[in-house]
Short mmCIF file of C-alpha atoms in Angstrom, two decimals:
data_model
loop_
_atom_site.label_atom_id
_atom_site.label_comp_id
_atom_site.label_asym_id
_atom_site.label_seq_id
_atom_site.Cartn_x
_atom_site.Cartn_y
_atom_site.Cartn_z
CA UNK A 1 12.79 -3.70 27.20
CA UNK A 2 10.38 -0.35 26.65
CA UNK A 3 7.02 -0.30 26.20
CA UNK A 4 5.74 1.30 23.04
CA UNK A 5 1.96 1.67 21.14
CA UNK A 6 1.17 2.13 17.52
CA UNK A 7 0.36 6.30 17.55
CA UNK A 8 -2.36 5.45 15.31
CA UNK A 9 -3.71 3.50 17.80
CA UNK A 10 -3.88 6.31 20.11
CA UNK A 11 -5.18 8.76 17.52
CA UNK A 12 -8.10 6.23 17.11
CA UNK A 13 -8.82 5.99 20.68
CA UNK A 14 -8.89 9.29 21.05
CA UNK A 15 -11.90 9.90 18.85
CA UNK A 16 -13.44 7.22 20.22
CA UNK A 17 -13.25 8.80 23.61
CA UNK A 18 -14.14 12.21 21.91
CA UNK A 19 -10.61 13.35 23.99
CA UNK A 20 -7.85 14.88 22.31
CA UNK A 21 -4.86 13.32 21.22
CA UNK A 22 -2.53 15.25 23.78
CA UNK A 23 -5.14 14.28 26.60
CA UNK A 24 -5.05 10.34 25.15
CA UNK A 25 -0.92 10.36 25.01
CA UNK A 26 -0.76 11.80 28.76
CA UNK A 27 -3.08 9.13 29.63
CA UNK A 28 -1.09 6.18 28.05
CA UNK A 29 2.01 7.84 29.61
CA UNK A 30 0.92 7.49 32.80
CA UNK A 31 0.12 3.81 32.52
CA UNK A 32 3.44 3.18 31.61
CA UNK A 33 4.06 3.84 28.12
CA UNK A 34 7.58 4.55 27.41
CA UNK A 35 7.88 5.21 23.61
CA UNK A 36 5.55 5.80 20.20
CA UNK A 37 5.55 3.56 17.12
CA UNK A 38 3.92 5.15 14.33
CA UNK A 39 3.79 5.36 10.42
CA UNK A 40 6.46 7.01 8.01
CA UNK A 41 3.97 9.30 7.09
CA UNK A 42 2.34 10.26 10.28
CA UNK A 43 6.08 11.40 11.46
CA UNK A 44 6.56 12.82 7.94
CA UNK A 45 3.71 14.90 8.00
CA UNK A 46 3.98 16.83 10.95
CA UNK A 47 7.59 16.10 11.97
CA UNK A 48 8.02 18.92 14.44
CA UNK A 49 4.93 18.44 15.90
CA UNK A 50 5.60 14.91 16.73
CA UNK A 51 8.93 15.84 17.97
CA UNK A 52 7.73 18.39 20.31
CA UNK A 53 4.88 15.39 21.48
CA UNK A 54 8.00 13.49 22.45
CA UNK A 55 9.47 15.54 24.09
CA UNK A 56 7.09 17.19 26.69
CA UNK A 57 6.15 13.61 27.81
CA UNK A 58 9.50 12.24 27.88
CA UNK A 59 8.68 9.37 24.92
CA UNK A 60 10.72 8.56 21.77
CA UNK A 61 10.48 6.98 18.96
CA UNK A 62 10.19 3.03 18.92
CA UNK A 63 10.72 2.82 15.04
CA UNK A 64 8.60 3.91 11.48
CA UNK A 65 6.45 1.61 9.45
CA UNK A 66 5.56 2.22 5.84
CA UNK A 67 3.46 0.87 2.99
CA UNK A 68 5.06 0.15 -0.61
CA UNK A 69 3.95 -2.03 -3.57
CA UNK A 70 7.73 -3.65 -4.09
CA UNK A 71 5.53 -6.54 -5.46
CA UNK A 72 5.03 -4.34 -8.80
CA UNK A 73 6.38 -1.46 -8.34
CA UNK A 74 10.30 -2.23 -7.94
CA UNK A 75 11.83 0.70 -8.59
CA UNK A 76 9.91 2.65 -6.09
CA UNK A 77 12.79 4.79 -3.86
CA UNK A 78 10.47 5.88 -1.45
CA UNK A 79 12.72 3.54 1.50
CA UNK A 80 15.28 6.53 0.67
CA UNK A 81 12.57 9.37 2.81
CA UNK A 82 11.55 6.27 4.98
CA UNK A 83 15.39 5.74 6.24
CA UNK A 84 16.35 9.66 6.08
CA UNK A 85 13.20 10.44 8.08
CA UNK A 86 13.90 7.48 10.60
CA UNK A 87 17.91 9.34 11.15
CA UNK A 88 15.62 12.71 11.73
CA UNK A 89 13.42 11.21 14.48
CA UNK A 90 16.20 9.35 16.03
CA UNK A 91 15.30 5.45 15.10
CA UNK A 92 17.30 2.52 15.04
CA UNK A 93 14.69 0.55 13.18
CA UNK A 94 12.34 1.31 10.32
CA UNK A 95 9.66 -1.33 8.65
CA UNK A 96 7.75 -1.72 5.29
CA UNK A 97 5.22 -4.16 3.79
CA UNK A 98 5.85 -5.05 0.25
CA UNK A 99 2.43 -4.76 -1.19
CA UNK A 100 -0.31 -7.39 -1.86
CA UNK A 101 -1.17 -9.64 -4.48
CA UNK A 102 -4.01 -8.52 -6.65
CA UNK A 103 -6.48 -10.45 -9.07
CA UNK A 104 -4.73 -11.35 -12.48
CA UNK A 105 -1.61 -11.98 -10.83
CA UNK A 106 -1.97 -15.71 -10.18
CA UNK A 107 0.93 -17.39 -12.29
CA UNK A 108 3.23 -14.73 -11.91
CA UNK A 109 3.79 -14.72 -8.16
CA UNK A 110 7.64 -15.85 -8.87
CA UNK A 111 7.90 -12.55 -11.07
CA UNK A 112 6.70 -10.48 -8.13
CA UNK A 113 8.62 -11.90 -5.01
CA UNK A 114 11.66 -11.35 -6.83
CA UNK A 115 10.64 -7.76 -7.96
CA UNK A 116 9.94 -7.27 -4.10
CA UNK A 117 13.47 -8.92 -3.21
CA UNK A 118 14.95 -6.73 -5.12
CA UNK A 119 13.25 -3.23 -3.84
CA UNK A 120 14.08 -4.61 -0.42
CA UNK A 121 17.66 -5.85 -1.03
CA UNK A 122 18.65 -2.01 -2.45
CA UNK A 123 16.34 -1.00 0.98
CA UNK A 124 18.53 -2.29 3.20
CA UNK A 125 21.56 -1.55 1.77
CA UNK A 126 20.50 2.13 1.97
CA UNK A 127 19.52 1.47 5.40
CA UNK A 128 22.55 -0.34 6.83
CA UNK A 129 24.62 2.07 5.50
CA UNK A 130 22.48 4.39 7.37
CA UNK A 131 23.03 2.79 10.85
CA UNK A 132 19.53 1.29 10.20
CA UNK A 133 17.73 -1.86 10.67
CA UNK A 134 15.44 -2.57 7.48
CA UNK A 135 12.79 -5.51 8.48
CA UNK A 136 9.74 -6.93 7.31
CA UNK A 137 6.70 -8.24 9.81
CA UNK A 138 4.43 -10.98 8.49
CA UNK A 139 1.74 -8.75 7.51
CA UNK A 140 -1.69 -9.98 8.64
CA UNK A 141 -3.70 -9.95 5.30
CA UNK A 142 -4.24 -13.10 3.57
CA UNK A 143 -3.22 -11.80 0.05
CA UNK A 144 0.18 -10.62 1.23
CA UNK A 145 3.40 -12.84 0.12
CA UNK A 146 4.98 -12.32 3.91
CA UNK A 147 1.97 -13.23 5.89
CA UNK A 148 3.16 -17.04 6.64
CA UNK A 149 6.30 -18.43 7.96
CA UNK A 150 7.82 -20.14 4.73
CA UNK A 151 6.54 -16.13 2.78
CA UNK A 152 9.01 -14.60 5.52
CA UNK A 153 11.52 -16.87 5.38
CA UNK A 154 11.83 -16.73 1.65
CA UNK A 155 12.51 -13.30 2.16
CA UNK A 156 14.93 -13.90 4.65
CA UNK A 157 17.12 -15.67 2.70
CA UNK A 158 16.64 -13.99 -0.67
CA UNK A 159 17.44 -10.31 1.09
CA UNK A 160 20.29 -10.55 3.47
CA UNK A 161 20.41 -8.53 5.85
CA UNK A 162 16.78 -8.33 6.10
CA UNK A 163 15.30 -8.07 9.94
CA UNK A 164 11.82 -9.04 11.40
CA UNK A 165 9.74 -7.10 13.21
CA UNK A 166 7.95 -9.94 14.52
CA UNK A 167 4.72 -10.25 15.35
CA UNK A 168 2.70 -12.43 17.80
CA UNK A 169 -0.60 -12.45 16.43
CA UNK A 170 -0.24 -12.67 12.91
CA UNK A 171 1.01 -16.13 11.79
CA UNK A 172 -2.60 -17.59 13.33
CA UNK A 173 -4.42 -16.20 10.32
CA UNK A 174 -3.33 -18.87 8.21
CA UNK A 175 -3.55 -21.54 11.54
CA UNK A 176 0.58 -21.66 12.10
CA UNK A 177 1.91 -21.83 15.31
CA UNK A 178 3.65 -18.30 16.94
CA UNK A 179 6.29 -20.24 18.74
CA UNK A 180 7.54 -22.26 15.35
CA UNK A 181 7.54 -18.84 13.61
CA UNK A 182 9.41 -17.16 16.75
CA UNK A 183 12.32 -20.11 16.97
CA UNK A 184 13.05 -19.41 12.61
CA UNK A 185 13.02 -15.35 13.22
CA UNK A 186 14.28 -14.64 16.62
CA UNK A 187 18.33 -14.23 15.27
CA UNK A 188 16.57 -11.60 12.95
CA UNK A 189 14.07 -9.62 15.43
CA UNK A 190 15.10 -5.91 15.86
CA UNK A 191 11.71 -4.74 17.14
CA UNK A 192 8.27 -6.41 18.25
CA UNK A 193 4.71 -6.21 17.90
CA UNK A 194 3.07 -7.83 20.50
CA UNK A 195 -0.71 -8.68 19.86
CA UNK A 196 -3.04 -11.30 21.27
CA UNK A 197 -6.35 -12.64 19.35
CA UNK A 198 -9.34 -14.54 20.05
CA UNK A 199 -12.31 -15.83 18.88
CA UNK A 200 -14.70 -14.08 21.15
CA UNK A 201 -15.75 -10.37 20.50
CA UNK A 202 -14.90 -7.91 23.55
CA UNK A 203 -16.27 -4.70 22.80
CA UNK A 204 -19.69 -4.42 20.19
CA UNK A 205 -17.29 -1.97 17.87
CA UNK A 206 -14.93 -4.97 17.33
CA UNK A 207 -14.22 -5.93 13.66
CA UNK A 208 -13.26 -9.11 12.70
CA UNK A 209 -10.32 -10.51 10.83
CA UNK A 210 -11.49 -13.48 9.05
CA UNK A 211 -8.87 -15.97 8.42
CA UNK A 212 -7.95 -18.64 5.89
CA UNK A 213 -10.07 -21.00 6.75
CA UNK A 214 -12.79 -19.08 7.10
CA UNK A 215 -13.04 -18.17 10.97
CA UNK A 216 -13.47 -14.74 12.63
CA UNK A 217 -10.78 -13.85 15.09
CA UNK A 218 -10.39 -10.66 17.01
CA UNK A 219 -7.71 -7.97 18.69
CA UNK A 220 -7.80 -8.67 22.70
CA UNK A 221 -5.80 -6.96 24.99
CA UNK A 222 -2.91 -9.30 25.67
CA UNK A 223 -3.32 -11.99 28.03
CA UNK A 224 -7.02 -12.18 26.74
CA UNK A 225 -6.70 -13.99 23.84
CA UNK A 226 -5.33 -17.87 22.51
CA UNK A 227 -1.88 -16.02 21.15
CA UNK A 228 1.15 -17.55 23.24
CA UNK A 229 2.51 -14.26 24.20
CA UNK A 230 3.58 -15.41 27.69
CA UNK A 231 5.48 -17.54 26.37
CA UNK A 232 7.48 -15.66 23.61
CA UNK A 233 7.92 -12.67 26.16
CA UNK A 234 9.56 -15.88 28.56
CA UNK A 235 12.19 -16.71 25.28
CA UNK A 236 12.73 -12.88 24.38
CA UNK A 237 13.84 -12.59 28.04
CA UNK A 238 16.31 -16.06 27.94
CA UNK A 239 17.79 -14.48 24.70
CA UNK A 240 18.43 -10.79 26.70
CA UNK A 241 16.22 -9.09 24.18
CA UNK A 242 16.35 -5.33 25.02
CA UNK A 243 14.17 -3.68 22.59
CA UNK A 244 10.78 -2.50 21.96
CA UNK A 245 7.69 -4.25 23.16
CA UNK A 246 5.04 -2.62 20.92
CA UNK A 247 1.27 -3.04 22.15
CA UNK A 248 -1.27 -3.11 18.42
CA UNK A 249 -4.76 -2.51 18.87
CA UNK A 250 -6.08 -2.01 15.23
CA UNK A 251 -9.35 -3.17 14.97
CA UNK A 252 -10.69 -2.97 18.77
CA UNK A 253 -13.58 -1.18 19.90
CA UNK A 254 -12.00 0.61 22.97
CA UNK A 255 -8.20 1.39 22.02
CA UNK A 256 -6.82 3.37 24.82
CA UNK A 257 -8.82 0.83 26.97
CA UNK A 258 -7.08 -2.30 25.04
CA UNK A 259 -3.77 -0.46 25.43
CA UNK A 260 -3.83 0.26 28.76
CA UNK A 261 -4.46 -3.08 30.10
CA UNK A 262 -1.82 -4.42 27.50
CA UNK A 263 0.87 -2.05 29.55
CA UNK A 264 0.00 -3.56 32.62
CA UNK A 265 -0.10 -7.17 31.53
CA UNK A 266 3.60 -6.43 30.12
CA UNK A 267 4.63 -4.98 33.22
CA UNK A 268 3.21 -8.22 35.67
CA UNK A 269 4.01 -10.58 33.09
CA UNK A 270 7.90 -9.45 32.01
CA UNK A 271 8.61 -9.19 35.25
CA UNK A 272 7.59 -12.52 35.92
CA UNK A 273 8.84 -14.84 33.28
#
């Protein structure tokens, strides 16, 4: 496995340590990170410079994540500069979230998972033609059609070919268990997220993610929080997984703090299971 971090992560940590970005990276790359996860448009917009990043610390590129409305906007081609930028920064996997559903919509929600099926099902042919994997993570916003198990597993089967980028902290917004989500996705997985959440708030800057039911929950670093990553990291390992192991710390008060820690707990805790 390699450990990676959400760039955007870093670039928020960074101005919350009023450090620069290239003083935040060497930091994280001495804890142990071993590769950068980071939007489509973040690479896209400064490609060489992000390149050159890589490079003098030795990191690559865990994957690209991007943000479509497939959900009404079907014949969007924008996966086309997602996958062709992935080949450019040397990625075997690329992600997108399909959009969310907005007031007015209720009644047509069959209309719209099958215009976002189809944006997805031309995606991954693109990809996979490519040498890419195309995936889809249960997105952690409660008006999003792939933020519960049965959302992402209707996608699954209506878009073969489809991957997950799974993540660990997500399904818990709407109370379902990690583990029964992990044990329907893991033949699909091509790169992880791992997150942990809680309900207790660790740094005053915290915000809170308040989920269906009504209760807060909050980004920990992992091992700090009710999310059963242990355990997933133990069935990854039985399985041979060999891929990324992505550290998210949207939403926390200290980032590079939350990160760090998360690179250590990986280290003890793969090493242990």
């Amino acid at each position: 496995m390699k450990i990676a971090a959400f760039y955007e992560n870093i670039l928020t940590g960074a101005k919350q340590r009023g450090i620069s970005v290239h003083d935040a990276v060497a930091e994280m790359k001495e804890a142990g990170l071993q590769r950068l996860y980071m939007s489509g448009r973040t690479f896209r917009s400064d490609e060489e410079g992000m390149l050159a990043l890589c490079k003098e610390f030795d990191l690559q590129i865990e994957g690209l994540y991007d943000f479509f409305d497939f959900l009404h906007k079907p014949d969007d081609t924008g996966y086309i500069q997602q996958v062709d930028a992935a080949l450019r920064a040397g990625v075997k996997n690329v992600m997108s979230n399909v959009g969310l559903f907005r007031e007015g919509d209720e009644g047509n929600h069959e209309a719209l998972m099958e215009n976002a099926a189809s944006a997805l099902r031309r995606a991954v042919a693109y990809a996979t033609e490519k040498g890419i994997d195309y995936s889809m993570e249960p997105f952690d916003n409660l008006a999003s059609p792939n933020c519960t198990i049965d959302g992402m597993v209707w996608f699954q089967k209506n878009v073969p070919g489809l991957k997950c980028s799974f993540d660990s902290g997500n399904f818990v917004l709407h109370n379902e268990d990690e583990l029964q989500a992990f044990e329907q996705m893991k033949h699909l997985i091509c790169t992880m997220h791992v997150k942990d959440r809680g309900p207790v708030q660790h740094h005053p800057d915290d915000l809170a993610r308040v989920c269906a039911d009504g209760h807060c929950l909050y980004s920990t670093p992992l091992g700090q929080g009710a999310i059963q990553v242990k355990e997933i990291f133990r069935r990854l390992k039985a399985m041979g997984y060999d891929g990324g192991l992505i550290v998210e710390m949207f939403d926390y008060g200290d980032a590079l703090k939350g990160i760090k820690e998360s690179i250590e707990w990986i280290k003890n805790t793969w090493a242990a299971v």
